[in-house]
Tab-separated table of C-alpha atoms in Angstrom:
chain	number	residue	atom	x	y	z
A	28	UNK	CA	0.000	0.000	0.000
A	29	UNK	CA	1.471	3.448	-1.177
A	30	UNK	CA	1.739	6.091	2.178
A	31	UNK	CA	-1.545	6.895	3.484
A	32	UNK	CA	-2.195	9.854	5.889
A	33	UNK	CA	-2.861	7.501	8.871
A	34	UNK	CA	-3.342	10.573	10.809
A	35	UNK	CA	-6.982	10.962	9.089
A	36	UNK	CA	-8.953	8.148	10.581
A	37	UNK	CA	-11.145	5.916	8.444
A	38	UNK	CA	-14.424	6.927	9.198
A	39	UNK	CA	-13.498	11.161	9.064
A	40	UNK	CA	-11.765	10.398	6.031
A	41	UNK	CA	-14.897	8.663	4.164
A	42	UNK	CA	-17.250	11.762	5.415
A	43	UNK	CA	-14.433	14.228	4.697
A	44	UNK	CA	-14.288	12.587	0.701
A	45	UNK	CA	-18.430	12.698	0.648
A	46	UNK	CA	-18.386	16.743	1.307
A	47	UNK	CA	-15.466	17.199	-1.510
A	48	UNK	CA	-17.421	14.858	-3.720
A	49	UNK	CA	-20.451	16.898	-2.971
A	50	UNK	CA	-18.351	19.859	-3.795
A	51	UNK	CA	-17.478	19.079	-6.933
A	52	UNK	CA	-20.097	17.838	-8.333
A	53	UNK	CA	-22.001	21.014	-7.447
A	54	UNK	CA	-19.022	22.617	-9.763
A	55	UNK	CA	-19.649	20.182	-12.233
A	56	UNK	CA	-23.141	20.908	-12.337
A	57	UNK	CA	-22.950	24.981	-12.972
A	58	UNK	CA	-20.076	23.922	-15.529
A	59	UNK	CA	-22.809	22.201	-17.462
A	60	UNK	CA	-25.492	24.419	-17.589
A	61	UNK	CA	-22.797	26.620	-19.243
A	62	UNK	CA	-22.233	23.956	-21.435
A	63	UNK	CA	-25.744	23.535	-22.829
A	64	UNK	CA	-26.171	27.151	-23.359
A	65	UNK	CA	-23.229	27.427	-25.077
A	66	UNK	CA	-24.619	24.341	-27.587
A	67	UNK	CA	-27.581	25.688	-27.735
A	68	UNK	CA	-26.504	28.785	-29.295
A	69	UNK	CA	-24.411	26.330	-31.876
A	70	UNK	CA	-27.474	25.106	-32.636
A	71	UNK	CA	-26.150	21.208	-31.819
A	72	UNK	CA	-29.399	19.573	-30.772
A	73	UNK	CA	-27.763	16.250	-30.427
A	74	UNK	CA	-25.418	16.930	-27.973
A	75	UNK	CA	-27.540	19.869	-25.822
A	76	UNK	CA	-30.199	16.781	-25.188
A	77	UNK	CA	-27.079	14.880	-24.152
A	78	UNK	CA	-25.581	17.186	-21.881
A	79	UNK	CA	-29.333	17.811	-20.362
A	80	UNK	CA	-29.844	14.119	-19.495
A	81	UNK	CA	-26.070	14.076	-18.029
A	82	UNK	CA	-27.169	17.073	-15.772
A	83	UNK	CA	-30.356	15.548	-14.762
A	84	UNK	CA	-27.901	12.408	-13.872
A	85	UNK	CA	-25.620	14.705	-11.780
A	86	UNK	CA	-28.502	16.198	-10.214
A	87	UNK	CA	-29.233	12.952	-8.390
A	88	UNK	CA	-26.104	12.104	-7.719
A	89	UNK	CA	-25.954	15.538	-5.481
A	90	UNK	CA	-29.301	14.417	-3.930
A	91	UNK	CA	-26.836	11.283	-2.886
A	92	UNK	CA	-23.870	12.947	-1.959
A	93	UNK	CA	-25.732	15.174	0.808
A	94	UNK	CA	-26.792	12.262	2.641
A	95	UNK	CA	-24.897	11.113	5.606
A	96	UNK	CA	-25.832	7.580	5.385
A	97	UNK	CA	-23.884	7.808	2.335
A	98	UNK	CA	-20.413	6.304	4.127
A	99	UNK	CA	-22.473	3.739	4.726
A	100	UNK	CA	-23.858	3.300	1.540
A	101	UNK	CA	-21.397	0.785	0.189
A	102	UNK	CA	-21.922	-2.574	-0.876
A	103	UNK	CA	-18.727	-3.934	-0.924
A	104	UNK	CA	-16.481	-5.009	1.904
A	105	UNK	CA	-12.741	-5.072	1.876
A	106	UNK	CA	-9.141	-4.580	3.630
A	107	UNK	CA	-7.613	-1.386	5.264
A	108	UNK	CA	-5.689	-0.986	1.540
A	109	UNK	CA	-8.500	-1.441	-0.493
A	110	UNK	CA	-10.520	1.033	1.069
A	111	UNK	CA	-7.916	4.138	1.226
A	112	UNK	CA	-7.336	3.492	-2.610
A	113	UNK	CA	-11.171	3.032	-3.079
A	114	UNK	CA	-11.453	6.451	-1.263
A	115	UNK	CA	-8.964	7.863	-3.871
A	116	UNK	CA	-10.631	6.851	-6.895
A	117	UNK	CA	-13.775	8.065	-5.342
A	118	UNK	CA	-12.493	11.742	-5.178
A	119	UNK	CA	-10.306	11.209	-8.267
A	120	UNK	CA	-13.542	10.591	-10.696
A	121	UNK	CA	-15.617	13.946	-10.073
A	122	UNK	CA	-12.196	15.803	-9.813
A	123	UNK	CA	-11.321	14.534	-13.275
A	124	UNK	CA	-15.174	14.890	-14.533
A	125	UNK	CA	-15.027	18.781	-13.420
A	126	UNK	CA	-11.821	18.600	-15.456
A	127	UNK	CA	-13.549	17.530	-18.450
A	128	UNK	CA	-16.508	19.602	-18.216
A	129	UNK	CA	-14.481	22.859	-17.932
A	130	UNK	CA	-12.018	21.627	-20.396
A	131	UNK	CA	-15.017	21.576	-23.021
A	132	UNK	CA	-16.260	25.031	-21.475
A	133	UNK	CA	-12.517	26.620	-22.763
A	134	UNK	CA	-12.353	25.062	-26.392
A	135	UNK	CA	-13.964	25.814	-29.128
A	136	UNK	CA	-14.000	22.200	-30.268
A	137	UNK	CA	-16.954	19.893	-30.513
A	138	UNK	CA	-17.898	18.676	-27.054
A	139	UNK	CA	-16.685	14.751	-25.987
A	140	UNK	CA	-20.021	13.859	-24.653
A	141	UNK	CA	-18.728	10.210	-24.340
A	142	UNK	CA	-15.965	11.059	-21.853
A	143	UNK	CA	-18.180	13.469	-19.735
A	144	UNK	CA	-20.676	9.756	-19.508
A	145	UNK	CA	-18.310	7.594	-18.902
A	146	UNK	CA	-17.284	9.294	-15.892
A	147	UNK	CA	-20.389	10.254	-15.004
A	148	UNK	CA	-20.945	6.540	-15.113
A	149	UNK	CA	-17.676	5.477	-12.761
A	150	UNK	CA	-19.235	8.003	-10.347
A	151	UNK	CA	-22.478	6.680	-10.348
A	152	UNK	CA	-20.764	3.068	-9.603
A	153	UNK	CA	-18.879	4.569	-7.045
A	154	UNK	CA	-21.549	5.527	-4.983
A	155	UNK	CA	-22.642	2.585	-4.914
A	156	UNK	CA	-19.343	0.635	-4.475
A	157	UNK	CA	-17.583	2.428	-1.657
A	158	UNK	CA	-15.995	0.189	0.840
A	159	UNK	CA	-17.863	-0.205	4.282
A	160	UNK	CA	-15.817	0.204	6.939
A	161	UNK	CA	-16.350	-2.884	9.404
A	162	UNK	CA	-14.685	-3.879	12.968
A	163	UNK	CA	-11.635	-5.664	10.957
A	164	UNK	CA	-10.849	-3.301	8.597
A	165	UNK	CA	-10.375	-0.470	12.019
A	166	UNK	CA	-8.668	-3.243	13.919
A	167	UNK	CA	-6.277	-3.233	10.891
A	168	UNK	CA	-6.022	0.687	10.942
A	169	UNK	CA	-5.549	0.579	14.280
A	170	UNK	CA	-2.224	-2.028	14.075
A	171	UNK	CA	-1.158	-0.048	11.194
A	172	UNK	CA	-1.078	3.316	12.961
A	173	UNK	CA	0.440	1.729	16.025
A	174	UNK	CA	3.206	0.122	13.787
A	175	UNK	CA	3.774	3.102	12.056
A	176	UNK	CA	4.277	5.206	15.993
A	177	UNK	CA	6.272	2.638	16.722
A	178	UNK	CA	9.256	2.390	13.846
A	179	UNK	CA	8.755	6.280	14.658
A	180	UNK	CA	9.477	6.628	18.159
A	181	UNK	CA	12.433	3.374	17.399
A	182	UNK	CA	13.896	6.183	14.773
A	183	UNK	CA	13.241	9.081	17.248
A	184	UNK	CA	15.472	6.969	19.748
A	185	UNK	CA	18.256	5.986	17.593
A	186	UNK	CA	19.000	9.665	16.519
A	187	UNK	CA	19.009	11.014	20.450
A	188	UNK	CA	20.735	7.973	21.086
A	189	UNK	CA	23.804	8.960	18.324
A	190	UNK	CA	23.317	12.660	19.325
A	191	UNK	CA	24.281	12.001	22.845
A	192	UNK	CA	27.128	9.388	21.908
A	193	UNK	CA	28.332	12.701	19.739
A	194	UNK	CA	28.329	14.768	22.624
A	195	UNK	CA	29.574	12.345	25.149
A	196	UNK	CA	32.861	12.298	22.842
A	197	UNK	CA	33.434	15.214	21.993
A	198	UNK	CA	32.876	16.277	26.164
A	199	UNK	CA	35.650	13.544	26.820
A	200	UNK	CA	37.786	14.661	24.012
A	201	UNK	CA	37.566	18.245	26.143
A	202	UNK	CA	37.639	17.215	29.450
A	203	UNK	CA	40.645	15.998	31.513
A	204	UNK	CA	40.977	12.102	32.423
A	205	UNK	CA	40.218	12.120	36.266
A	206	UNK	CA	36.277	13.842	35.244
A	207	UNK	CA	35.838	11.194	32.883
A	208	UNK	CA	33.855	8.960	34.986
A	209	UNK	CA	31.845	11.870	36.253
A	210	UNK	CA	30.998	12.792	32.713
A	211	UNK	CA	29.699	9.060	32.087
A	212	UNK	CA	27.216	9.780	34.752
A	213	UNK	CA	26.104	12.643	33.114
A	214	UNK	CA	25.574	11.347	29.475
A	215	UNK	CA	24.677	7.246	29.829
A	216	UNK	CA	25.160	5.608	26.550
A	217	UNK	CA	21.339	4.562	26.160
A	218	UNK	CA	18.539	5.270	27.509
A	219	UNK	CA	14.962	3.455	26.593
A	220	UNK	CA	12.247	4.613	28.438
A	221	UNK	CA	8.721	5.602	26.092
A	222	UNK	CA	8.037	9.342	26.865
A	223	UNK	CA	4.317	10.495	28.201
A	224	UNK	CA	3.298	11.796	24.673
A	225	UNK	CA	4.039	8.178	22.696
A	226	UNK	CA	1.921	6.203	25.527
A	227	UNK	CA	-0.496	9.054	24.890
A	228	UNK	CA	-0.325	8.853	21.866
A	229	UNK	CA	-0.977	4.749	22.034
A	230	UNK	CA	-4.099	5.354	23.787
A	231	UNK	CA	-6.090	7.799	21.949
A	232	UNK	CA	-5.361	5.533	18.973
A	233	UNK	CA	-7.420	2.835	20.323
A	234	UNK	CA	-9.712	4.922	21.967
A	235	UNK	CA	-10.531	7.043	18.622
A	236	UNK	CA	-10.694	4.051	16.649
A	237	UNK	CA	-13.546	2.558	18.980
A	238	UNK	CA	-15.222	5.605	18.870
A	239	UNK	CA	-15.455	5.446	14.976
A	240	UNK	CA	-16.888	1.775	14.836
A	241	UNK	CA	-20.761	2.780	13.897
A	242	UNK	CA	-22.073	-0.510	14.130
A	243	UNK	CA	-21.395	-4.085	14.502
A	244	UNK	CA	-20.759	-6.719	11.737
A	245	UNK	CA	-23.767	-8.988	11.159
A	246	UNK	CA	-24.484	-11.350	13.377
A	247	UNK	CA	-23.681	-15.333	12.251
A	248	UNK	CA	-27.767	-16.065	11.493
A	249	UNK	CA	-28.391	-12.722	9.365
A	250	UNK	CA	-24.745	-13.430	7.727
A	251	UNK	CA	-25.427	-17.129	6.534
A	252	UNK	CA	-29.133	-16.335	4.996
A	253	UNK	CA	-27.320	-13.272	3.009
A	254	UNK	CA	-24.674	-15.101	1.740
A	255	UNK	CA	-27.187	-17.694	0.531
A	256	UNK	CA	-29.291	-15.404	-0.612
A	257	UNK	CA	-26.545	-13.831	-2.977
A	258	UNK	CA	-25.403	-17.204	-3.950
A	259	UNK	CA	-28.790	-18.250	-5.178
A	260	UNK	CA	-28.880	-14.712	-7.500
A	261	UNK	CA	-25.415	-15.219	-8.409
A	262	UNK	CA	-26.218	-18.716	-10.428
A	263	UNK	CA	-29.076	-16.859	-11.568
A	264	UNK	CA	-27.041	-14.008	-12.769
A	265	UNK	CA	-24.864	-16.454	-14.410
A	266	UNK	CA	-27.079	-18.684	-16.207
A	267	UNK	CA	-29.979	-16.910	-17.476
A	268	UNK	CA	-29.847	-13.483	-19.218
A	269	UNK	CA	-32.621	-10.711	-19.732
A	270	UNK	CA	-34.606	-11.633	-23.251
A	271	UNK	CA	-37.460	-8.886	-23.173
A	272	UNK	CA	-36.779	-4.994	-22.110
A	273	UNK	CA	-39.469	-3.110	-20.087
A	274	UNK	CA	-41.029	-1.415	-23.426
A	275	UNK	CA	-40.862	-4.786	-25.008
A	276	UNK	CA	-37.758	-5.015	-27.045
A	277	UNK	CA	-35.798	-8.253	-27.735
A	278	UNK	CA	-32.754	-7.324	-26.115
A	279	UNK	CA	-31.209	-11.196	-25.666
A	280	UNK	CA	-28.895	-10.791	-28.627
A	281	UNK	CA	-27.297	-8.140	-26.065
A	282	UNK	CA	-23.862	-8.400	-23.585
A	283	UNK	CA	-25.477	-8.905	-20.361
A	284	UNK	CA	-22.345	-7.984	-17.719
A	285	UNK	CA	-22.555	-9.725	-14.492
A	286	UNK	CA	-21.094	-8.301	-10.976
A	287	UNK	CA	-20.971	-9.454	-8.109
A	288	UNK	CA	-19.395	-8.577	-4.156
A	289	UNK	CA	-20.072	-10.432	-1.121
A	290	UNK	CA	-23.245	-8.408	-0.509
A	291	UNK	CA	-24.337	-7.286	-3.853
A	292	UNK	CA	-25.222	-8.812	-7.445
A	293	UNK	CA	-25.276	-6.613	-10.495
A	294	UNK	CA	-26.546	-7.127	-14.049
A	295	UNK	CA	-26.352	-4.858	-16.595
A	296	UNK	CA	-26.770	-4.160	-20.505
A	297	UNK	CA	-25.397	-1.238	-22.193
A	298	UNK	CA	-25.710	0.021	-25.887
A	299	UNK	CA	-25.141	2.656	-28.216
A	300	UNK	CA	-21.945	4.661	-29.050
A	301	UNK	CA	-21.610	6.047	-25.163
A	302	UNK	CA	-22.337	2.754	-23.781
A	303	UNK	CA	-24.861	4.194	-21.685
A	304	UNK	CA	-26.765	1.101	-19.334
A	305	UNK	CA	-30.124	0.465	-20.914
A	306	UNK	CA	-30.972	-1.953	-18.092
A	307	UNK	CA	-29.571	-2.618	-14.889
A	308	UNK	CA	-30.987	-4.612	-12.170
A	309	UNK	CA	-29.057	-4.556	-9.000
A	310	UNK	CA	-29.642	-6.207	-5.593
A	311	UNK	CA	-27.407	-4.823	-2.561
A	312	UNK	CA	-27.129	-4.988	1.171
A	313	UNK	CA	-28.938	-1.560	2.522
A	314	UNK	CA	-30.510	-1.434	5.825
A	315	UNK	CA	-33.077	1.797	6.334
A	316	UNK	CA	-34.992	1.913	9.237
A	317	UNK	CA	-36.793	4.912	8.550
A	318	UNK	CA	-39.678	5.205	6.006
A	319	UNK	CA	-38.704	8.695	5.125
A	320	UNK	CA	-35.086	8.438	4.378
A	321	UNK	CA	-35.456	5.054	1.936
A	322	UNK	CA	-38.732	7.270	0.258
A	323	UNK	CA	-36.162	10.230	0.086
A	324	UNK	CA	-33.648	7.815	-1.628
A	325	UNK	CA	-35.303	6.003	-3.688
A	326	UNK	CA	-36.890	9.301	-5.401
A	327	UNK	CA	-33.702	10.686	-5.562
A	328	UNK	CA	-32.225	7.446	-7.694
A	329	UNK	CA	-35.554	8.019	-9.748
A	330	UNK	CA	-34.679	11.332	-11.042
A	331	UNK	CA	-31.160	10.138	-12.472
A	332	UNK	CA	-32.511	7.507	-14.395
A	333	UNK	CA	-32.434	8.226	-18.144
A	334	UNK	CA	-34.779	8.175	-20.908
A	335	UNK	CA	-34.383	4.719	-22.601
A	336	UNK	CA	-33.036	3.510	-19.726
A	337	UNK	CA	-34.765	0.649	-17.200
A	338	UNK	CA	-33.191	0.083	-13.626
A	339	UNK	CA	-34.445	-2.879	-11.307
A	340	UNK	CA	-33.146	-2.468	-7.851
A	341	UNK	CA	-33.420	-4.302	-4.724
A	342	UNK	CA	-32.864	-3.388	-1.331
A	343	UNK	CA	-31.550	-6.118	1.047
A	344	UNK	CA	-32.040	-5.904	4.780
A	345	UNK	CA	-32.167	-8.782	7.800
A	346	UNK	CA	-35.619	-7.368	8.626
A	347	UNK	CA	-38.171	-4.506	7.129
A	348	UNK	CA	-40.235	-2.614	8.758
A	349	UNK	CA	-43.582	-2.848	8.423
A	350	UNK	CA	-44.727	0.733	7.074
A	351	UNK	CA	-41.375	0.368	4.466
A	352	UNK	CA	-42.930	-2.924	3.252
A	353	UNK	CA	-46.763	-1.038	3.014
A	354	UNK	CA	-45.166	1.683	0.815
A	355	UNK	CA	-43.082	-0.973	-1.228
A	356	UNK	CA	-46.575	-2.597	-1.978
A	357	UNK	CA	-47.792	0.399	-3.602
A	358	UNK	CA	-44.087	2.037	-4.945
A	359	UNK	CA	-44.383	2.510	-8.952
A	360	UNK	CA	-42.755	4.136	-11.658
A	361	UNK	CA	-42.318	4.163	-15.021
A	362	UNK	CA	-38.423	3.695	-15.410
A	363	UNK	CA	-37.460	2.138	-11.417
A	364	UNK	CA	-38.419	-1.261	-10.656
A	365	UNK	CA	-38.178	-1.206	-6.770
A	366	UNK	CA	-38.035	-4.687	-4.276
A	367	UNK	CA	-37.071	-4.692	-0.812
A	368	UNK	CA	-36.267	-8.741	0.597
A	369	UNK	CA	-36.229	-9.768	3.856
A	370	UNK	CA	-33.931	-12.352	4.765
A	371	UNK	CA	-35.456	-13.774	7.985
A	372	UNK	CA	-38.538	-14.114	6.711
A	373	UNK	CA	-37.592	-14.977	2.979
A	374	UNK	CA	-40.011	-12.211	1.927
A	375	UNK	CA	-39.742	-10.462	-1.571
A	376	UNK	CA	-42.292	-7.571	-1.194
A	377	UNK	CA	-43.341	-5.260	-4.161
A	378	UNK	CA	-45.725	-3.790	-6.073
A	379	UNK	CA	-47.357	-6.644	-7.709
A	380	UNK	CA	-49.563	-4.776	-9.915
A	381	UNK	CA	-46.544	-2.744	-11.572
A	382	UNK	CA	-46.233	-4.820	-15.023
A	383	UNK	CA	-42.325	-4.161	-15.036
A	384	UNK	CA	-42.145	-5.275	-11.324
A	385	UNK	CA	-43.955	-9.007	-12.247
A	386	UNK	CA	-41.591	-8.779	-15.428
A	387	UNK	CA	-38.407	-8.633	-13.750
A	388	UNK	CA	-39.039	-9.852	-9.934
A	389	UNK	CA	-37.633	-13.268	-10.971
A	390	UNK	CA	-34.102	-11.432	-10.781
A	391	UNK	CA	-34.866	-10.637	-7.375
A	392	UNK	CA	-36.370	-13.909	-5.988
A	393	UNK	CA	-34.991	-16.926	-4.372
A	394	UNK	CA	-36.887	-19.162	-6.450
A	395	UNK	CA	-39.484	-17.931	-9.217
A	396	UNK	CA	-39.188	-19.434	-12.832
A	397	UNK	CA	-39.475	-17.515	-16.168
A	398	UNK	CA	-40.183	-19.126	-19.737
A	399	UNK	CA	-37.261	-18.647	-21.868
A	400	UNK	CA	-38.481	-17.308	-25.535
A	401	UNK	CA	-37.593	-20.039	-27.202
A	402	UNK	CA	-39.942	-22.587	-24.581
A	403	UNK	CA	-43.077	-20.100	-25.494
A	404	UNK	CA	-42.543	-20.898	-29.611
A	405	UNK	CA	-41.988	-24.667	-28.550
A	406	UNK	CA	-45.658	-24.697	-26.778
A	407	UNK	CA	-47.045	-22.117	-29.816
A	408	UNK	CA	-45.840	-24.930	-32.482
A	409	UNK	CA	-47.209	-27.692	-30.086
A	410	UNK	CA	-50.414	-26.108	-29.073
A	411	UNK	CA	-51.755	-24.835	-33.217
A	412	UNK	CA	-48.520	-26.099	-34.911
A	413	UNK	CA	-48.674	-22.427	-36.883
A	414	UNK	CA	-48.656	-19.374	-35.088
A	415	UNK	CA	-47.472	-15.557	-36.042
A	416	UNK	CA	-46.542	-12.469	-34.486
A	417	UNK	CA	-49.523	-11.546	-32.689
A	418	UNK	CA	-49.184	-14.838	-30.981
A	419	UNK	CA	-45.415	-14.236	-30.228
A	420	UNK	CA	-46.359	-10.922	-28.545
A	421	UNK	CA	-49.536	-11.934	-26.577
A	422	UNK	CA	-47.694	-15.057	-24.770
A	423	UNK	CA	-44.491	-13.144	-24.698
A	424	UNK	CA	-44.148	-9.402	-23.471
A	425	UNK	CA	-42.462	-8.508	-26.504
A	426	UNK	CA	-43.325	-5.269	-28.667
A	427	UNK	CA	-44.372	-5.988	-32.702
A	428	UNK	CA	-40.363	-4.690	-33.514
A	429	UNK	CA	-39.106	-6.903	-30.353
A	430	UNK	CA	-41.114	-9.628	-31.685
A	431	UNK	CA	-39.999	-9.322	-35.264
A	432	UNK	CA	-36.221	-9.326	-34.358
A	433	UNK	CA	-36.977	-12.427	-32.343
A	434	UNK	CA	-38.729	-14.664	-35.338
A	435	UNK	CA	-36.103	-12.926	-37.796
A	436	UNK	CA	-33.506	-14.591	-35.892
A	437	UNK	CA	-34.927	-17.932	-35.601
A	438	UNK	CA	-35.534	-18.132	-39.018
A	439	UNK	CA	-31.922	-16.889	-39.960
A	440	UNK	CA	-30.734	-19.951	-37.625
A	441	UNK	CA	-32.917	-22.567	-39.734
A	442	UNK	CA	-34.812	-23.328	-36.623
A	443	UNK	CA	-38.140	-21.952	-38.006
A	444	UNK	CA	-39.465	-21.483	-41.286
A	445	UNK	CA	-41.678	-18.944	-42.501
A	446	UNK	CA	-44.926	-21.074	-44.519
A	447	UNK	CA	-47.109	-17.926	-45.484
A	448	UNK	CA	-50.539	-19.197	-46.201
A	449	UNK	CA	-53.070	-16.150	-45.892
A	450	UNK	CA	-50.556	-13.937	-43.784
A	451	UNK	CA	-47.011	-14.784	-42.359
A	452	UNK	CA	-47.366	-17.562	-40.296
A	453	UNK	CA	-44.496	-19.958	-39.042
A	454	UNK	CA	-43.466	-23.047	-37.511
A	455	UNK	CA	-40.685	-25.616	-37.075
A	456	UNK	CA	-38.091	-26.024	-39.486
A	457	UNK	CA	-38.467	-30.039	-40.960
């Protein structure tokens, strides 16, 4: 691990970061109003509806960077190294996104809207990703920092030690023979007793990092039924992909991107020339005891969600309370899937009448099955032998383009056949 400043402690450093952050990306977000004004008056549509949805992006991620709970917004757990260079590329990112943004601001050339997203994106992931700081990780500080006093105060005592010898010689070089021993009295060779300050400074090390410990790690019950509830996602994750978008669209002939930490499991699809995500659905450890601060969040992660752009997320907690799970029950909106799961009770809850919620909650589920496109043709073909689009898109979700794609490719693969009669019909290949 490069040198740290152990003198900032863990938990003042991560709230210290979350103010700078919030800083910046206050900056950033003047910055680009300037922007689109200034593309505006170029008259460069594309890019001014660009830079608006990239604001409107920012703008929640301000919403997120006021909160306090953010330090302990992280999904991810890790050592005492990983977290002080996590920390760095979390202040790094908006630093370098202000960069960009004014950097476009000075030049007359066309603006990079990919570069401003893509860091807009590695700030949005960072957010989310920050490392949480537990009882180990502070233990480790907490050896660290002591190490570190110690190979100080060993240094500190070397050099008084070879100042004195110094003096001692060069007093004996100057004084006559019979004071000699009465000059050894007065500068012994070594002396190793620890002054007040370094045992001071020993004890408010442990008692400062106590102090900063917020909460406990999870207790061995609430551990074991998260970890199995991420492992049963993660084969999910890993052996089924997303076939049918919210709006309909065939979307399996897409990169679905798997992550995963020991509390979280990501899946995402991105398109287009910026590689924006066009779906992500996400399932982290969050626990939210209050009804107003998870309705707070969760309207705050609505309003950076783009156009053309679907997010699923779930919200993982050992227990719920019971007014969260009434408002989850009745939580909709057009673009944010939301689920909250309980582990102890092995409860998904949601709004079940939300079309998008029913359509994606087997991502979220510990069990739950979901007919793969290719199984609905199979029963189609065994149920009337012919059957066309209309059919395709009543028994599958998909849109009449979404639908389309999906025959086009079956037939392109041989493993269906177009046989016309009155209007395009199809079944097996023979």
């Amino acid at each position: 691990m490069k040198d740290m400043d152990l003198e900032s402690h863990p938990t003042t450093l991560q709230e210290e970061n979350r103010k700078k952050v919030h800083e910046l990306l206050k900056n950033t977000h003047s910055r680009i109003e300037k922007l689109i004004q200034k593309t505006y008056q170029q008259k460069d549509s594309a890019t001014t509806s660009q830079l608006r949805q990239l604001r409107t992006r920012i703008t929640g991620l301000i919403a997120e960077a006021e909160k306090k709970e953010l330090d302990s917004f992280g999904s991810h757990t890790g050592n005492i190294d990983e977290f002080y260079e996590n920390e760095e590329r979390f202040i790094e990112t908006p630093t370098l996104l202000l960069q960009e943004v004014e950097n476009a601001l000075a030049t007359g050339e066309n603006v990079d809207v990919f570069a401003i997203s893509d860091l807009v994106d590695k700030m949005d992931m960072g957010f989310s990703h920050r490392i949480e700081l537990t009882n180990k990780n502070l233990s480790e500080y907490e050896n660290r920092i002591g190490s570190k006093k110690q190979a100080e105060r060993e240094e500190r005592e070397r050099q008084e030690k070879e100042i004195r010898e110094k003096e001692q010689k060069e007093a004996e070089e100057k004084t006559p023979a019979e004071d000699k021993t009465e000059m050894s009295k007065t500068f012994p060779s070594e002396i190793k007793t620890s002054s007040t300050d370094d045992i001071e400074d020993e004890t408010s090390v442990t008692s400062d990092t106590q102090a900063h410990i917020k909460k406990d790690e999870l207790d061995t019950e609430t551990l074991s039924k998260l970890y199995s509830y991420i492992n049963i996602l993660e084969q999910k994750f890993e052996n089924h992909y997303p076939e049918v978008s919210y709006d309909g669209e065939y979307i399996a002939d897409k990169q679905w991107k798997v992550e995963l930490s020991k509390k979280s499991v990501r899946g995402s699809i991105k398109e287009g020339r910026f590689k924006t995500p066009m779906l992500i659905v996400d399932n982290y450890w969050k626990s939210i005891e209050d009804k107003r601060d998870i309705i707070e969040m969760i309207q705050a992660k609505a309003s950076t969600i783009e156009q053309n752009q679907y997010v699923s997320l779930c919200f993982i907690n050992s227990s719920w309370d019971q007014n969260i799970k009434d408002w989850a029950r009745t939580y909709s909106h057009q673009r944010l899937g939301f689920f909250i799961y309980d582990l102890l009770e092995d409860d998904l809850v949601y709004n079940e009448t939300d079309e998008n919620n029913r359509k994606f909650a087997f991502w979220h589920s510990t069990n739950g099955t979901r007919s793969k496109l290719t199984q609905i043709v199979d029963q189609l073909i065994e149920d009337e032998e012919y059957f066309d689009l209309n059919d395709v898109m009543e028994h599958s979700g998909l849109n009449l383009r979404g639908a389309k794609k999906f025959i086009d490719s079956l037939v392109k693969k041989k493993a269906l056949i177009d046989v016309g009669l009155d209007s395009p019909k199809y079944t097996r290949s023979k």
